[in-house]
Amino acid sequence: MKTYKQCLSCFERQVADVCAMSQLGAAESEAILDVVRGKIETFSLDCPPIRMAIEIHDLIRTESGIADPYAKIKKISNEVCSDCSVLWEDRVSISKNPLETAVKIAIAGNIIDCGAYGLRKVSRSDLVNVVQDVLLRPLEGDDVKSFQDLVNNAKSILYIGDNAGEVFFDKPLLNLLPVEKVIYAVRGGPVLNDATIEDARIAGIDDICRLIDTGDNAPGVLLERCSDEFTSIFKNSDLVISKGQGNYESLSEMSDKTIVFLTKVKCEIIAEDIGFQLNSNVIKISRSISRPSDSLLHHKQIIQAMLQRRSCTRDEISSSTGIQLNEVLKHLRNLEQAGQVRFEYLNGIAYYRGTPNVEYEHANV
């Protein structure tokens, strides 16, 4: 998904949060904010928010000299969620529909998000109330039976986690999956309050299934930045389970992979993009639409459809669609020669966009 102007104020707020947590003085905080504001002015809104987030949080770490500004908040989240985790297991064990209950609990954990909510500490009572609220509400989007069918038919499942503490909420669902087929992935380095290997181990994920990281500290998944191990596992997985908004932002346009998005809708921008109201608890299934018999034509249609919506670099097209970079380049050359796409350079990087008023055969995206 692209970035909206409303996203920019979120980035500034995250900078202010880090300065407050780091107990920096007013002058130092304002200096860091000035650097980030200058960086924000150079961004194209056609880029997905996660790309801006990477650069901004790299700047924050460099300017503040603090490698993991959210370390203390993550520690508190892990402790509080650990204290509550047995309650979630009990809820599932007495449920008439254990899978639906486990899915709801996993989504409830998505409330622990410093990116969306800021420096919001959660207590045990907060978490109990949130879970109770989510359990009483219907899920929005696709039905749990469809999810169960995908799980049953999958030979390999990649579960991409989101935030520290929230990982505890994923355990009841993981325990209902065929764990011998499941790999659980977290971030490859600190960013916001996103979970890393250390946080997942604290939650005991490695006692349930295989645990890996993305090899990258982006607050989402950009395959061109990820490790070879993660990229290979992602591309070869029959089913991907994606937790949270950051993963949704980076994977929502990937058409050649079956992905189940589990998230709480925490801002109006995501609400508009995902198609559900603010505070909805969403299970959204994005099915792979690859057709081996005409995959080249289909990939061309996917790229055309994507470039009609927004400008993208060649790497963004490859990362968002799962199409190999060399194939993306071939399609771009052919589309450019046919006058169906154009490109322009921004800060030395080529951004491609579909030519207005050009008709093409729509892919089912």
Coordinates of C-alpha atoms in Angstrom, one line a residue:
M1 CA 0.0 0.0 0.0
K2 CA 1.1 3.6 -0.6
T3 CA 1.8 6.2 2.0
Y4 CA -0.7 8.9 2.8
K5 CA 0.0 12.4 4.2
Q6 CA -1.6 11.4 7.5
C7 CA 1.2 8.8 7.9
L8 CA 3.8 11.5 8.2
S9 CA 2.5 12.9 11.5
C10 CA 2.7 9.3 12.8
F11 CA 6.5 9.2 12.0
E12 CA 7.0 12.6 13.7
R13 CA 5.2 11.3 16.8
Q14 CA 7.4 8.1 16.9
V15 CA 10.5 10.4 16.9
A16 CA 9.1 12.4 19.8
D17 CA 8.3 9.1 21.6
V18 CA 11.9 7.9 21.3
C19 CA 13.3 11.2 22.5
A20 CA 11.0 11.1 25.5
M21 CA 12.0 7.5 26.3
S22 CA 15.6 8.3 25.9
Q23 CA 15.3 11.3 28.3
L24 CA 16.9 13.6 25.8
G25 CA 16.9 17.4 26.4
A26 CA 14.6 19.7 24.5
A27 CA 17.4 21.1 22.2
E28 CA 18.7 17.6 21.4
S29 CA 15.2 16.3 20.7
E30 CA 14.3 19.3 18.5
A31 CA 17.6 18.7 16.5
I32 CA 16.7 15.1 15.9
L33 CA 13.2 16.1 14.8
D34 CA 14.6 18.6 12.4
V35 CA 16.8 15.9 10.7
V36 CA 13.8 13.6 10.4
R37 CA 11.5 16.3 9.1
G38 CA 14.1 17.1 6.4
K39 CA 14.2 13.4 5.5
I40 CA 10.4 13.2 5.3
E41 CA 10.3 16.1 2.8
T42 CA 12.3 14.0 0.4
F43 CA 10.0 11.0 0.5
S44 CA 7.5 10.1 -2.3
L45 CA 4.0 9.3 -1.1
D46 CA 4.0 6.5 -3.7
C47 CA 6.4 4.6 -1.5
P48 CA 4.8 2.2 1.1
P49 CA 5.0 3.5 4.7
I50 CA 7.4 0.7 5.7
R51 CA 10.1 2.2 3.5
M52 CA 9.8 5.5 5.2
A53 CA 9.8 3.8 8.6
I54 CA 13.1 2.0 7.9
E55 CA 14.9 5.2 7.1
I56 CA 13.4 7.2 9.9
H57 CA 14.2 4.7 12.6
D58 CA 17.7 4.2 11.2
L59 CA 18.1 8.0 11.6
I60 CA 16.6 7.9 15.1
R61 CA 19.1 5.3 16.2
T62 CA 22.0 7.2 14.6
E63 CA 21.1 10.6 16.0
S64 CA 20.2 9.4 19.5
G65 CA 23.0 6.9 19.7
I66 CA 20.6 4.3 21.2
A67 CA 20.6 0.9 19.4
D68 CA 17.2 -0.2 20.7
P69 CA 15.1 2.7 22.0
Y70 CA 12.1 0.5 22.7
A71 CA 14.0 -2.2 24.7
K72 CA 12.5 -1.2 28.1
I73 CA 8.9 -1.1 26.7
K74 CA 9.4 -4.5 25.1
K75 CA 10.7 -6.0 28.4
I76 CA 7.6 -4.7 30.2
S77 CA 5.3 -6.1 27.5
N78 CA 6.9 -9.5 27.7
E79 CA 6.5 -9.6 31.4
V80 CA 2.9 -8.6 31.5
C81 CA 1.9 -10.9 28.6
S82 CA 3.8 -13.8 30.1
D83 CA 1.7 -13.4 33.3
C84 CA -1.5 -13.5 31.3
S85 CA -0.6 -16.3 28.8
V86 CA -2.1 -19.1 30.8
L87 CA -5.5 -17.3 30.7
W88 CA -5.5 -17.4 26.9
E89 CA -4.7 -21.1 26.8
D90 CA -7.6 -21.7 29.3
R91 CA -10.0 -19.7 27.1
V92 CA -9.2 -21.9 24.1
S93 CA -9.4 -25.2 26.0
I94 CA -13.0 -24.5 27.1
S95 CA -14.2 -22.9 23.8
K96 CA -16.8 -24.6 21.6
N97 CA -14.8 -23.3 18.6
P98 CA -11.1 -23.4 19.7
L99 CA -9.7 -22.3 16.3
E100 CA -12.0 -19.2 16.2
T101 CA -11.1 -18.3 19.8
A102 CA -7.4 -18.7 19.2
V103 CA -7.6 -16.5 16.1
K104 CA -9.4 -13.8 18.1
I105 CA -6.9 -14.0 20.9
A106 CA -4.0 -13.7 18.3
I107 CA -5.7 -10.6 16.9
A108 CA -6.3 -9.1 20.4
G109 CA -2.6 -9.2 21.0
N110 CA -2.2 -6.7 18.1
I111 CA -3.2 -4.0 20.5
I112 CA 0.4 -3.9 21.7
D113 CA 1.7 -1.6 19.1
C114 CA 3.9 1.5 19.8
G115 CA 4.0 2.3 16.1
A116 CA 0.2 2.9 16.0
Y117 CA -0.6 3.8 19.6
G118 CA 2.6 5.4 20.8
L119 CA 4.1 4.9 24.3
R120 CA 1.1 3.1 25.7
K121 CA 1.9 0.8 28.5
V122 CA -0.5 -2.1 29.0
S123 CA -1.4 -3.7 32.3
R124 CA -2.8 -7.2 33.0
S125 CA -6.3 -5.7 33.4
D126 CA -6.0 -3.9 30.1
L127 CA -5.1 -7.1 28.3
V128 CA -7.9 -9.1 29.9
N129 CA -10.4 -6.4 28.9
V130 CA -9.2 -6.3 25.4
V131 CA -9.4 -10.1 25.0
Q132 CA -12.9 -10.1 26.5
D133 CA -14.0 -7.4 24.0
V134 CA -12.5 -9.2 21.0
L135 CA -14.0 -12.5 22.0
L136 CA -17.5 -10.9 22.2
R137 CA -17.2 -9.4 18.8
P138 CA -17.6 -11.2 15.4
L139 CA -14.5 -11.4 13.2
E140 CA -14.7 -9.2 10.1
G141 CA -13.7 -10.5 6.7
D142 CA -13.3 -14.2 5.8
D143 CA -14.6 -17.1 7.8
V144 CA -12.4 -19.3 10.1
K145 CA -13.6 -22.5 8.2
S146 CA -11.8 -21.2 5.0
F147 CA -8.7 -20.6 7.1
Q148 CA -8.9 -24.1 8.5
D149 CA -9.2 -25.5 5.0
L150 CA -6.0 -23.7 3.9
V151 CA -4.1 -25.0 7.0
N152 CA -5.3 -28.6 6.3
N153 CA -4.2 -28.4 2.6
A154 CA -0.8 -26.7 3.3
K155 CA 2.4 -28.7 3.3
S156 CA 4.3 -25.7 4.8
I157 CA 3.2 -22.7 6.8
L158 CA 5.1 -19.5 7.5
Y159 CA 3.7 -17.5 10.5
I160 CA 5.1 -13.9 10.6
G161 CA 4.8 -12.4 14.0
D162 CA 4.6 -8.7 14.9
N163 CA 5.3 -7.2 18.3
A164 CA 7.1 -8.1 21.5
G165 CA 4.5 -9.3 24.1
E166 CA 2.0 -9.9 21.3
V167 CA 4.0 -13.1 20.5
F168 CA 2.5 -14.7 23.7
F169 CA -1.0 -14.2 22.1
D170 CA 0.1 -16.2 19.1
K171 CA 0.8 -19.3 21.1
P172 CA -2.7 -20.7 21.4
L173 CA -3.1 -20.5 17.7
L174 CA 0.3 -22.0 17.0
N175 CA -0.6 -24.9 19.3
L176 CA -3.7 -25.7 17.1
L177 CA -1.7 -25.7 13.9
P178 CA 0.3 -28.7 12.6
V179 CA 3.5 -27.4 14.2
E180 CA 5.7 -29.8 12.3
K181 CA 4.8 -27.8 9.2
V182 CA 5.1 -24.3 10.8
I183 CA 8.0 -21.8 10.8
Y184 CA 7.6 -18.7 13.0
A185 CA 9.4 -15.6 11.9
V186 CA 10.3 -12.3 13.7
R187 CA 12.3 -9.2 12.8
G188 CA 16.1 -9.6 12.2
G189 CA 16.9 -6.5 14.4
P190 CA 15.3 -3.9 16.7
V191 CA 12.8 -1.5 15.3
L192 CA 9.9 0.0 17.2
N193 CA 8.5 -2.6 19.6
D194 CA 8.6 -5.4 17.0
A195 CA 9.6 -8.8 18.2
T196 CA 13.1 -10.2 17.6
I197 CA 14.4 -13.7 18.2
E198 CA 15.1 -12.9 21.9
D199 CA 11.4 -11.9 22.4
A200 CA 10.1 -15.0 20.7
R201 CA 12.4 -17.2 22.8
I202 CA 11.1 -15.5 26.0
A203 CA 7.6 -16.5 24.9
G204 CA 8.7 -20.0 24.3
I205 CA 8.0 -20.1 20.5
D206 CA 11.1 -22.2 19.9
D207 CA 9.5 -24.9 22.1
I208 CA 6.5 -25.1 19.8
C209 CA 8.0 -24.8 16.2
R210 CA 11.0 -23.8 14.2
L211 CA 11.9 -20.1 14.8
I212 CA 13.8 -17.8 12.4
D213 CA 14.1 -14.1 11.7
T214 CA 13.8 -12.1 8.5
G215 CA 17.4 -11.1 8.4
D216 CA 16.2 -7.5 8.3
N217 CA 15.0 -4.9 10.8
A218 CA 12.2 -3.5 8.7
P219 CA 8.9 -3.3 10.6
G220 CA 7.3 -5.6 8.0
V221 CA 8.6 -7.8 5.1
L222 CA 10.5 -6.5 2.1
L223 CA 11.9 -9.6 0.4
E224 CA 14.8 -7.8 -1.4
R225 CA 16.2 -6.8 2.1
C226 CA 15.5 -10.2 3.8
S227 CA 18.0 -13.0 4.2
D228 CA 18.3 -15.8 1.6
E229 CA 17.0 -18.2 4.2
F230 CA 13.8 -16.2 5.0
T231 CA 13.2 -15.4 1.3
S232 CA 13.5 -19.0 0.3
I233 CA 11.1 -20.1 3.1
F234 CA 8.6 -17.4 2.2
K235 CA 8.6 -18.2 -1.5
N236 CA 8.3 -22.0 -0.9
S237 CA 5.6 -21.8 1.8
D238 CA 2.1 -22.9 0.8
L239 CA 0.5 -20.6 3.3
V240 CA 1.7 -17.4 5.0
I241 CA 0.0 -16.1 8.2
S242 CA 0.7 -12.4 8.6
K243 CA 0.1 -10.7 11.9
G244 CA -0.4 -6.9 12.3
Q245 CA -0.5 -3.7 10.3
G246 CA 3.2 -3.5 9.4
N247 CA 3.2 -6.9 7.7
Y248 CA -0.1 -6.0 6.0
E249 CA 1.4 -2.8 4.6
S250 CA 4.3 -4.6 3.0
L251 CA 2.5 -7.8 1.8
S252 CA -1.0 -6.7 0.9
E253 CA -0.2 -6.3 -2.8
M254 CA 1.6 -9.7 -3.2
S255 CA -0.7 -11.6 -5.6
D256 CA 1.2 -14.8 -6.1
K257 CA 1.1 -16.0 -2.5
T258 CA -1.8 -17.2 -0.4
I259 CA -1.7 -15.0 2.8
V260 CA -4.0 -14.9 5.8
F261 CA -3.9 -11.4 7.4
L262 CA -4.8 -11.3 11.0
T263 CA -4.9 -7.7 12.4
K264 CA -6.7 -5.2 14.5
V265 CA -7.5 -2.1 12.3
K266 CA -5.8 0.7 14.3
C267 CA -5.8 3.7 12.0
E268 CA -8.2 5.2 9.4
I269 CA -5.6 4.7 6.6
I270 CA -5.5 1.0 7.1
A271 CA -9.2 0.9 7.5
E272 CA -9.7 2.5 4.0
D273 CA -7.1 0.2 2.4
I274 CA -8.2 -3.1 4.0
G275 CA -11.9 -2.3 3.7
F276 CA -13.0 -2.6 7.3
Q277 CA -13.9 0.0 10.0
L278 CA -11.5 1.3 12.6
N279 CA -11.1 -1.1 15.5
S280 CA -12.4 -4.1 13.5
N281 CA -10.8 -7.5 14.2
V282 CA -10.0 -8.8 10.8
I283 CA -9.1 -12.1 9.1
K284 CA -8.5 -11.4 5.5
I285 CA -7.5 -14.2 3.0
S286 CA -5.5 -13.1 0.0
R287 CA -5.4 -16.1 -2.3
S288 CA -2.6 -16.9 -4.8
I289 CA -3.9 -16.3 -8.3
S290 CA -1.0 -17.6 -10.2
R291 CA -1.8 -19.7 -13.3
P292 CA 1.1 -21.8 -14.5
S293 CA -0.2 -22.2 -18.0
D294 CA 0.0 -18.4 -18.7
S295 CA 2.1 -17.1 -15.8
L296 CA 4.2 -14.7 -17.9
L297 CA 1.0 -13.0 -19.3
H298 CA -0.5 -13.0 -15.8
H299 CA 2.6 -11.5 -14.2
K300 CA 2.5 -8.7 -16.9
Q301 CA -1.1 -8.0 -15.9
I302 CA -0.2 -7.9 -12.2
I303 CA 2.6 -5.4 -12.8
Q304 CA 0.3 -3.3 -15.0
A305 CA -2.5 -3.2 -12.4
M306 CA 0.0 -2.3 -9.7
L307 CA 1.5 0.6 -11.7
Q308 CA -1.9 1.9 -12.5
R309 CA -2.4 2.4 -8.7
R310 CA 0.9 3.9 -7.8
S311 CA 4.5 4.5 -8.7
C312 CA 7.0 1.8 -7.8
T313 CA 10.6 1.0 -8.2
R314 CA 11.5 -2.3 -9.8
D315 CA 12.6 -3.7 -6.4
E316 CA 9.2 -2.7 -4.9
I317 CA 7.4 -4.5 -7.7
S318 CA 9.4 -7.6 -7.2
S319 CA 9.0 -7.5 -3.4
S320 CA 5.3 -6.7 -3.4
T321 CA 4.3 -9.3 -6.1
G322 CA 6.8 -12.1 -5.5
I323 CA 7.8 -12.0 -9.2
Q324 CA 11.6 -12.5 -9.8
L325 CA 13.5 -9.2 -10.4
N326 CA 14.9 -10.3 -13.8
E327 CA 11.3 -11.1 -15.0
V328 CA 10.1 -7.7 -13.6
L329 CA 12.8 -6.0 -15.7
K330 CA 11.7 -7.8 -18.9
H331 CA 8.1 -6.9 -18.4
L332 CA 9.0 -3.2 -17.7
R333 CA 11.1 -3.0 -20.8
N334 CA 8.3 -4.5 -22.9
L335 CA 5.6 -2.3 -21.3
E336 CA 7.8 0.8 -21.8
Q337 CA 8.3 0.0 -25.5
A338 CA 4.6 -0.4 -25.9
G339 CA 4.0 3.0 -24.2
Q340 CA 2.1 1.4 -21.3
V341 CA 4.4 2.5 -18.6
R342 CA 6.7 5.5 -18.0
F343 CA 9.3 6.2 -15.5
E344 CA 11.1 9.1 -13.8
Y345 CA 14.1 9.5 -11.6
L346 CA 13.7 10.6 -8.0
N347 CA 17.0 10.9 -6.0
G348 CA 18.7 8.8 -8.6
I349 CA 16.1 5.9 -8.4
A350 CA 13.8 5.0 -11.3
Y351 CA 10.1 5.0 -10.4
Y352 CA 7.7 3.4 -12.8
R353 CA 4.0 4.2 -13.3
G354 CA 1.3 3.1 -15.7
T355 CA 0.5 5.5 -18.6
P356 CA -2.9 7.2 -18.1
N357 CA -5.8 6.2 -20.3
V358 CA -4.1 3.1 -21.5
E359 CA -6.4 0.1 -21.7
Y360 CA -5.2 -3.3 -20.7
E361 CA -6.6 -6.7 -19.8
H362 CA -7.2 -6.7 -16.0
A363 CA -5.7 -9.4 -13.9
N364 CA -7.8 -10.6 -11.0
V365 CA -5.9 -8.6 -8.3

